[in-house]
Short mmCIF file of C-alpha atoms and ligand atoms in Angstrom, two decimals:
data_model
loop_
_atom_site.label_atom_id
_atom_site.label_comp_id
_atom_site.label_asym_id
_atom_site.label_seq_id
_atom_site.Cartn_x
_atom_site.Cartn_y
_atom_site.Cartn_z
CA UNK A 1 -0.10 -0.05 0.00
CA UNK A 2 1.33 3.28 -0.80
CA UNK A 3 1.84 5.88 1.84
CA UNK A 4 -0.44 9.03 1.88
CA UNK A 5 2.02 11.98 3.05
CA UNK A 6 0.16 14.86 4.68
CA UNK A 7 3.33 16.37 6.49
CA UNK A 8 3.90 19.03 3.78
CA UNK A 9 3.51 19.94 0.19
CA UNK A 10 7.29 19.62 -0.14
CA UNK A 11 7.04 16.01 -0.35
CA UNK A 12 5.64 15.97 -3.88
CA UNK A 13 7.59 13.96 -6.37
CA UNK A 14 8.50 15.18 -9.99
CA UNK A 15 5.84 13.84 -12.47
CA UNK A 16 6.91 11.91 -15.60
CA UNK A 17 6.21 15.01 -17.59
CA UNK A 18 8.24 17.13 -15.35
CA UNK A 19 11.18 14.71 -15.38
CA UNK A 20 11.02 14.60 -19.15
CA UNK A 21 11.15 18.42 -19.37
CA UNK A 22 14.14 18.34 -17.11
CA UNK A 23 16.00 15.64 -19.06
CA UNK A 24 15.32 17.59 -22.29
CA UNK A 25 16.43 20.90 -20.95
CA UNK A 26 19.00 23.05 -22.85
CA UNK A 27 21.58 24.21 -20.31
CA UNK A 28 24.61 26.53 -19.93
CA UNK A 29 26.55 28.29 -17.19
CA UNK A 30 24.10 30.30 -15.24
CA UNK A 31 26.73 32.33 -13.19
CA UNK A 32 27.83 33.61 -16.85
CA UNK A 33 24.12 34.34 -17.38
CA UNK A 34 24.21 31.55 -20.07
CA UNK A 35 21.77 29.04 -19.12
CA UNK A 36 18.83 29.35 -21.79
CA UNK A 37 16.36 27.56 -19.50
CA UNK A 38 17.01 29.58 -16.37
CA UNK A 39 16.77 32.76 -18.59
CA UNK A 40 13.34 31.41 -19.87
CA UNK A 41 12.04 30.71 -16.38
CA UNK A 42 13.11 34.11 -15.17
CA UNK A 43 11.48 35.87 -18.14
CA UNK A 44 8.37 33.78 -17.54
CA UNK A 45 8.49 34.83 -13.80
CA UNK A 46 8.70 38.59 -14.70
CA UNK A 47 5.55 38.30 -16.86
CA UNK A 48 3.57 35.89 -14.75
CA UNK A 49 4.22 37.70 -11.41
CA UNK A 50 4.31 41.38 -12.88
CA UNK A 51 7.69 42.40 -11.82
CA UNK A 52 10.72 44.08 -13.38
CA UNK A 53 13.22 41.25 -12.44
CA UNK A 54 13.47 37.71 -11.42
CA UNK A 55 16.10 35.55 -9.94
CA UNK A 56 16.06 31.64 -9.66
CA UNK A 57 17.57 30.63 -6.24
CA UNK A 58 17.98 27.45 -4.38
CA UNK A 59 15.18 27.70 -1.76
CA UNK A 60 12.46 29.75 -0.04
CA UNK A 61 14.73 30.50 2.93
CA UNK A 62 17.46 31.68 0.41
CA UNK A 63 14.84 33.81 -1.45
CA UNK A 64 13.76 35.53 1.87
CA UNK A 65 17.31 35.99 3.02
CA UNK A 66 18.51 37.52 -0.21
CA UNK A 67 15.59 39.95 -0.07
CA UNK A 68 16.27 40.88 3.50
CA UNK A 69 19.91 41.48 2.69
CA UNK A 70 18.94 43.49 -0.44
CA UNK A 71 16.42 45.83 1.40
CA UNK A 72 18.34 46.11 4.80
CA UNK A 73 21.70 46.96 6.00
CA UNK A 74 23.42 46.23 9.31
CA UNK A 75 21.45 47.69 12.33
CA UNK A 76 18.34 47.95 10.09
CA UNK A 77 15.06 46.28 11.09
CA UNK A 78 12.09 44.51 9.27
CA UNK A 79 8.56 44.36 10.75
CA UNK A 80 6.99 41.00 10.34
CA UNK A 81 4.35 38.83 11.95
CA UNK A 82 5.21 36.83 15.24
CA UNK A 83 4.80 33.47 13.42
CA UNK A 84 6.43 34.55 10.12
CA UNK A 85 8.45 31.99 8.38
CA UNK A 86 11.19 34.60 7.97
CA UNK A 87 11.32 35.35 11.58
CA UNK A 88 10.82 31.87 13.15
CA UNK A 89 12.02 29.17 11.05
CA UNK A 90 14.99 30.43 8.87
CA UNK A 91 17.72 30.06 11.46
CA UNK A 92 17.88 33.71 12.18
CA UNK A 93 19.69 34.09 8.88
CA UNK A 94 19.03 37.78 8.39
CA UNK A 95 20.69 38.45 11.90
CA UNK A 96 23.43 35.93 11.48
CA UNK A 97 24.57 37.16 8.05
CA UNK A 98 23.18 40.58 7.69
CA UNK A 99 23.05 42.27 11.04
CA UNK A 100 19.39 42.81 10.51
CA UNK A 101 16.98 42.67 13.36
CA UNK A 102 13.23 41.50 13.14
CA UNK A 103 10.47 43.53 14.84
CA UNK A 104 7.76 40.94 15.19
CA UNK A 105 4.24 42.03 15.88
CA UNK A 106 1.54 39.62 17.12
CA UNK A 107 -0.51 38.53 14.05
CA UNK A 108 -4.47 38.34 14.24
CA UNK A 109 -6.03 34.94 13.94
CA UNK A 110 -6.67 35.62 10.15
CA UNK A 111 -2.99 36.19 9.52
CA UNK A 112 -3.04 39.80 9.06
CA UNK A 113 -1.13 42.25 11.01
CA UNK A 114 -3.01 45.20 12.54
CA UNK A 115 -1.70 48.03 10.38
CA UNK A 116 -2.06 50.67 13.38
CA UNK A 117 0.39 48.52 15.22
CA UNK A 118 2.54 48.26 12.20
CA UNK A 119 2.74 52.30 12.17
CA UNK A 120 3.37 52.31 15.93
CA UNK A 121 6.29 49.87 15.54
CA UNK A 122 8.05 52.16 13.04
CA UNK A 123 10.97 53.58 14.88
CA UNK A 124 11.63 57.47 14.94
CA UNK A 125 14.64 58.83 13.17
CA UNK A 126 16.92 58.87 16.25
CA UNK A 127 20.14 57.06 16.67
CA UNK A 128 18.78 55.19 19.77
CA UNK A 129 16.96 53.09 17.48
CA UNK A 130 17.33 50.53 14.66
CA UNK A 131 16.33 52.05 11.32
CA UNK A 132 12.92 50.49 10.20
CA UNK A 133 13.27 49.64 6.60
CA UNK A 134 10.88 47.04 5.55
CA UNK A 135 7.40 45.49 6.13
CA UNK A 136 7.22 41.70 5.38
CA UNK A 137 3.98 39.80 4.92
CA UNK A 138 3.32 36.06 4.31
CA UNK A 139 0.53 34.88 2.09
CA UNK A 140 -0.76 32.21 2.56
CA UNK A 141 0.01 31.91 6.17
CA UNK A 142 -0.95 28.67 7.90
CA UNK A 143 -3.02 28.06 4.85
CA UNK A 144 -4.91 31.36 5.29
CA UNK A 145 -5.12 34.06 2.56
CA UNK A 146 -4.58 37.78 2.87
CA UNK A 147 -7.19 39.73 0.70
CA UNK A 148 -5.97 41.93 -2.07
CA UNK A 149 -7.59 45.18 -0.27
CA UNK A 150 -5.58 44.51 2.88
CA UNK A 151 -2.42 43.99 0.93
CA UNK A 152 -3.18 47.31 -0.85
CA UNK A 153 -3.79 49.08 2.40
CA UNK A 154 -0.26 47.74 3.67
CA UNK A 155 1.21 48.92 0.39
CA UNK A 156 -0.12 52.54 0.91
CA UNK A 157 1.15 52.40 4.61
CA UNK A 158 4.71 51.52 3.17
CA UNK A 159 4.47 54.24 0.59
CA UNK A 160 3.36 56.79 3.31
CA UNK A 161 6.07 55.86 5.81
CA UNK A 162 8.95 55.14 3.40
CA UNK A 163 9.21 51.48 4.03
CA UNK A 164 9.92 48.75 1.47
CA UNK A 165 7.36 45.93 1.20
CA UNK A 166 8.32 42.19 0.80
CA UNK A 167 6.11 39.11 0.55
CA UNK A 168 7.09 35.70 1.73
CA UNK A 169 4.91 34.15 -1.06
CA UNK A 170 6.10 30.58 -0.69
CA UNK A 171 2.47 29.61 -1.44
CA UNK A 172 1.26 32.73 -3.07
CA UNK A 173 -0.05 30.69 -6.02
CA UNK A 174 -2.48 28.92 -3.55
CA UNK A 175 -3.54 32.25 -2.45
CA UNK A 176 -4.19 33.44 -6.02
CA UNK A 177 -6.26 30.26 -6.87
CA UNK A 178 -8.26 30.88 -3.78
CA UNK A 179 -8.97 34.54 -4.61
CA UNK A 180 -9.57 33.50 -8.25
CA UNK A 181 -7.09 36.24 -9.51
CA UNK A 182 -3.84 36.06 -11.55
CA UNK A 183 -0.79 35.67 -9.16
CA UNK A 184 0.43 39.10 -10.61
CA UNK A 185 -2.61 40.82 -8.91
CA UNK A 186 -1.06 40.01 -5.49
CA UNK A 187 2.73 39.91 -6.34
CA UNK A 188 2.84 43.16 -8.24
CA UNK A 189 1.87 45.11 -4.99
CA UNK A 190 5.17 44.43 -3.39
CA UNK A 191 8.92 45.45 -4.07
CA UNK A 192 9.96 41.93 -3.68
CA UNK A 193 8.32 38.42 -3.41
CA UNK A 194 9.79 34.97 -3.01
CA UNK A 195 7.81 32.17 -4.50
CA UNK A 196 8.54 28.39 -3.87
CA UNK A 197 8.49 26.10 -6.75
CA UNK A 198 9.07 23.18 -4.62
CA UNK A 199 5.79 23.01 -2.51
CA UNK A 200 2.34 22.68 -4.02
CA UNK A 201 3.79 23.54 -7.58
CA UNK A 202 5.61 20.25 -7.30
CA UNK A 203 9.16 20.99 -8.56
CA UNK A 204 12.00 19.14 -6.64
CA UNK A 205 13.81 22.43 -5.65
CA UNK A 206 13.87 26.02 -6.39
CA UNK A 207 12.38 29.41 -5.69
CA UNK A 208 11.78 32.56 -7.69
CA UNK A 209 12.70 35.86 -6.19
CA UNK A 210 10.93 38.54 -8.13
CA UNK A 211 10.91 42.37 -7.66
CA UNK A 212 12.24 45.83 -8.69
CA UNK A 213 15.18 45.75 -10.93
CA UNK A 214 17.82 47.42 -8.67
CA UNK A 215 16.81 45.19 -5.78
CA UNK A 216 17.12 41.92 -7.66
CA UNK A 217 20.51 43.11 -8.95
CA UNK A 218 21.55 43.45 -5.33
CA UNK A 219 20.11 40.18 -4.34
CA UNK A 220 21.94 38.47 -7.14
CA UNK A 221 25.29 39.79 -5.65
CA UNK A 222 24.27 38.45 -2.27
CA UNK A 223 23.40 35.15 -3.84
CA UNK A 224 27.00 34.90 -5.07
CA UNK A 225 28.31 36.04 -1.76
CA UNK A 226 26.51 33.17 0.10
CA UNK A 227 27.58 30.72 -2.29
CA UNK A 228 24.25 30.27 -4.18
CA UNK A 229 25.48 30.80 -7.83
CA UNK A 230 24.87 27.56 -9.70
CA UNK A 231 26.09 26.55 -13.16
CA UNK A 232 23.92 24.19 -15.35
CA UNK A 233 20.91 24.58 -13.19
CA UNK A 234 18.47 24.72 -16.16
CA UNK A 235 17.83 21.12 -15.40
CA UNK A 236 16.05 22.25 -12.20
CA UNK A 237 14.65 25.47 -13.87
CA UNK A 238 12.99 23.40 -16.50
CA UNK A 239 11.02 21.73 -13.49
CA UNK A 240 10.11 25.23 -12.61
CA UNK A 241 8.76 26.05 -16.02
CA UNK A 242 6.83 22.97 -16.15
CA UNK A 243 5.27 23.64 -12.77
CA UNK A 244 4.12 27.22 -13.71
CA UNK A 245 2.71 26.09 -16.98
CA UNK A 246 0.87 22.97 -15.53
CA UNK A 247 0.53 23.23 -11.77
CA UNK A 248 -0.96 26.45 -10.74
CA UNK A 249 -4.62 26.14 -11.77
CA UNK A 250 -4.77 22.59 -10.34
CA UNK A 251 -4.17 23.70 -7.10
CA UNK A 252 -7.90 24.16 -6.88
CA UNK A 253 -8.13 20.31 -6.47
CA UNK A 254 -5.88 20.47 -3.44
CA UNK A 255 -8.16 23.01 -1.89
CA UNK A 256 -11.23 20.93 -2.80
CA UNK A 257 -9.51 17.83 -1.19
CA UNK A 258 -8.54 19.68 1.87
CA UNK A 259 -12.38 20.70 2.34
CA UNK A 260 -13.34 17.01 1.70
CA UNK A 261 -10.88 15.81 4.25
CA UNK A 262 -12.23 18.35 6.78
CA UNK A 263 -15.79 17.46 5.97
CA UNK A 264 -15.03 13.84 6.51
CA UNK A 265 -13.08 14.38 9.69
CA UNK A 266 -15.81 16.65 11.10
CA UNK A 267 -18.03 13.62 11.38
CA UNK A 268 -15.76 11.80 13.65
CA UNK A 269 -16.01 12.19 17.48
CA UNK A 270 -12.74 12.79 19.15
CA UNK A 271 -11.16 15.02 16.31
CA UNK A 272 -11.68 18.73 16.41
CA UNK A 273 -11.47 20.70 13.13
CA UNK A 274 -11.80 24.48 12.66
CA UNK A 275 -13.66 24.26 9.48
CA UNK A 276 -13.74 27.92 8.77
CA UNK A 277 -10.11 28.12 8.90
CA UNK A 278 -9.59 26.10 5.69
CA UNK A 279 -9.14 28.12 2.66
CA UNK A 280 -6.38 26.46 0.72
CA UNK A 281 -4.44 23.25 1.26
CA UNK A 282 -4.13 23.01 5.05
CA UNK A 283 -6.30 21.37 7.61
CA UNK A 284 -5.62 21.59 11.22
CA UNK A 285 -6.97 18.71 13.54
CA UNK A 286 -6.94 18.82 17.29
CA UNK A 287 -6.87 15.55 19.23
CA UNK A 288 -7.07 14.80 23.02
CA UNK A 289 -3.41 14.76 24.08
CA UNK A 290 -3.63 11.35 25.93
CA UNK A 291 -4.67 9.77 22.53
CA UNK A 292 -2.24 11.49 20.42
CA UNK A 293 0.56 8.76 20.61
CA UNK A 294 -1.76 5.84 19.85
CA UNK A 295 -3.31 7.96 17.02
CA UNK A 296 0.06 8.59 15.51
CA UNK A 297 0.89 4.85 15.62
CA UNK A 298 -2.39 3.88 14.10
CA UNK A 299 -1.85 6.38 11.29
CA UNK A 300 1.74 5.14 10.71
CA UNK A 301 0.48 1.38 10.62
CA UNK A 302 -1.82 2.38 7.84
CA UNK A 303 0.79 4.23 5.90
CA UNK A 304 -0.62 7.74 6.70
CA UNK A 305 2.19 10.02 7.34
CA UNK A 306 1.35 13.09 9.66
CA UNK A 307 3.48 15.54 11.68
CA UNK A 308 3.50 15.08 15.43
CA UNK A 309 2.06 18.64 16.38
CA UNK A 310 -1.33 19.09 17.96
CA UNK A 311 -3.28 20.41 16.18
CA UNK A 312 -1.88 18.31 13.51
CA UNK A 313 -1.25 20.13 10.19
CA UNK A 314 -2.61 18.09 7.25
CA UNK A 315 -1.42 19.47 3.88
CA UNK A 316 -2.86 18.39 0.62
CA UNK A 317 -0.94 18.43 -2.69
CA UNK A 318 -0.29 16.90 -6.10
CA UNK A 319 0.36 13.48 -4.85
CA UNK A 320 -2.86 13.10 -2.79
CA UNK A 321 -6.00 12.44 -4.74
CA UNK A 322 -9.74 12.02 -3.67
CA UNK A 323 -9.16 8.29 -3.13
CA UNK A 324 -6.36 8.95 -0.77
CA UNK A 325 -8.70 11.47 1.12
CA UNK A 326 -11.35 8.90 1.44
CA UNK A 327 -9.04 6.32 2.72
CA UNK A 328 -7.65 8.69 5.28
CA UNK A 329 -11.08 9.52 6.56
CA UNK A 330 -11.92 5.81 6.93
CA UNK A 331 -8.65 4.90 8.65
CA UNK A 332 -9.03 7.97 11.04
CA UNK A 333 -12.85 6.98 11.55
CA UNK A 334 -11.76 3.42 12.57
CA UNK A 335 -9.52 4.63 15.19
CA UNK A 336 -11.99 6.74 17.05
CA UNK A 337 -15.19 4.69 16.39
CA UNK A 338 -13.75 1.24 15.74
C1 PLP B 401 8.57 26.54 3.02
C2 PLP B 401 8.51 27.99 3.35
C3 PLP B 401 9.80 28.79 3.15
C4 PLP B 401 11.05 28.31 2.92
O1 PLP B 401 11.19 27.64 1.87
P1 PLP B 401 12.19 26.40 1.91
O2 PLP B 401 12.32 26.15 0.29
O3 PLP B 401 11.95 25.20 2.62
O4 PLP B 401 13.52 26.94 2.35
C5 PLP B 401 9.69 30.14 3.46
N1 PLP B 401 8.27 30.60 3.70
C6 PLP B 401 7.21 30.02 3.93
C7 PLP B 401 5.93 30.62 4.23
C8 PLP B 401 7.26 28.59 3.77
O5 PLP B 401 6.17 27.85 3.89
#
């Protein structure tokens, strides 16, 4: 029996068509700017995400780090949510490598930051304080979508207060599919956006950093400094092109599957689902702590892979179809009712 892996959308395997595109890719030395497939991916990214420039980088963490290094200097700070990926789960890279400090703000349950609190966190022009340079948002955040009018208000705030504006858009295509807009409607609001190709889009690796021309130029310099320049990387970029061409619209299926999973689990006593929180490809399920261990063992025995948090985060993706959802509901139902 094949495992059903809900731990993340990073676990997706390249499809046969994606592997063929990779095998057939024309390549060259990308540090010399001579990889035609990387150049094609970056051109496609500029167009699709409505920005002047694009840079293909190794990971979402690298994309966010390069953006922070390009926007901020030593002793500068960026404002972000207290659960932001580029604050909590990127090893403190901006501080370690750039002398940049975060100014986290407690995010509201819907993932937004209260913009009055953002304004209050901007430091006065006085040498006692760090220089506030940047506002960084994340969309989607824990599977939740920030709306376009909210992002526009945040953009206006940045313009008024002289801040740059970055989006950690690791899953921004999920947000666009949910909002039924082209991704550029979201991404063009920002000065820089990092977009993971290796999550729900299904590529084996790679992230696009898109943004203003001078900013991306600076980010490219930092990419070299941190050892991120790669050579015949068109082999991986070809997977990214395939992902953008074929795997954005289909994310609607992942969202439908997440709701199907939530609907099924709602009918089971012993498992608690916040159904209203489900917008894209994530479902959060709470279980009585004393049953958690045996629940994890039961799932493992039936080849259902889940993380060991509580609430458990279940992520749907390219490699989970409707039948897998139904099998999961039935296995979990057996645990609580059987
Ligand atoms: C996964 C993720 C990243 C980092 O991506 P990696 O490719 O794993 O380094 C950044 N931000 C968010 C919101 C993510 O979900």
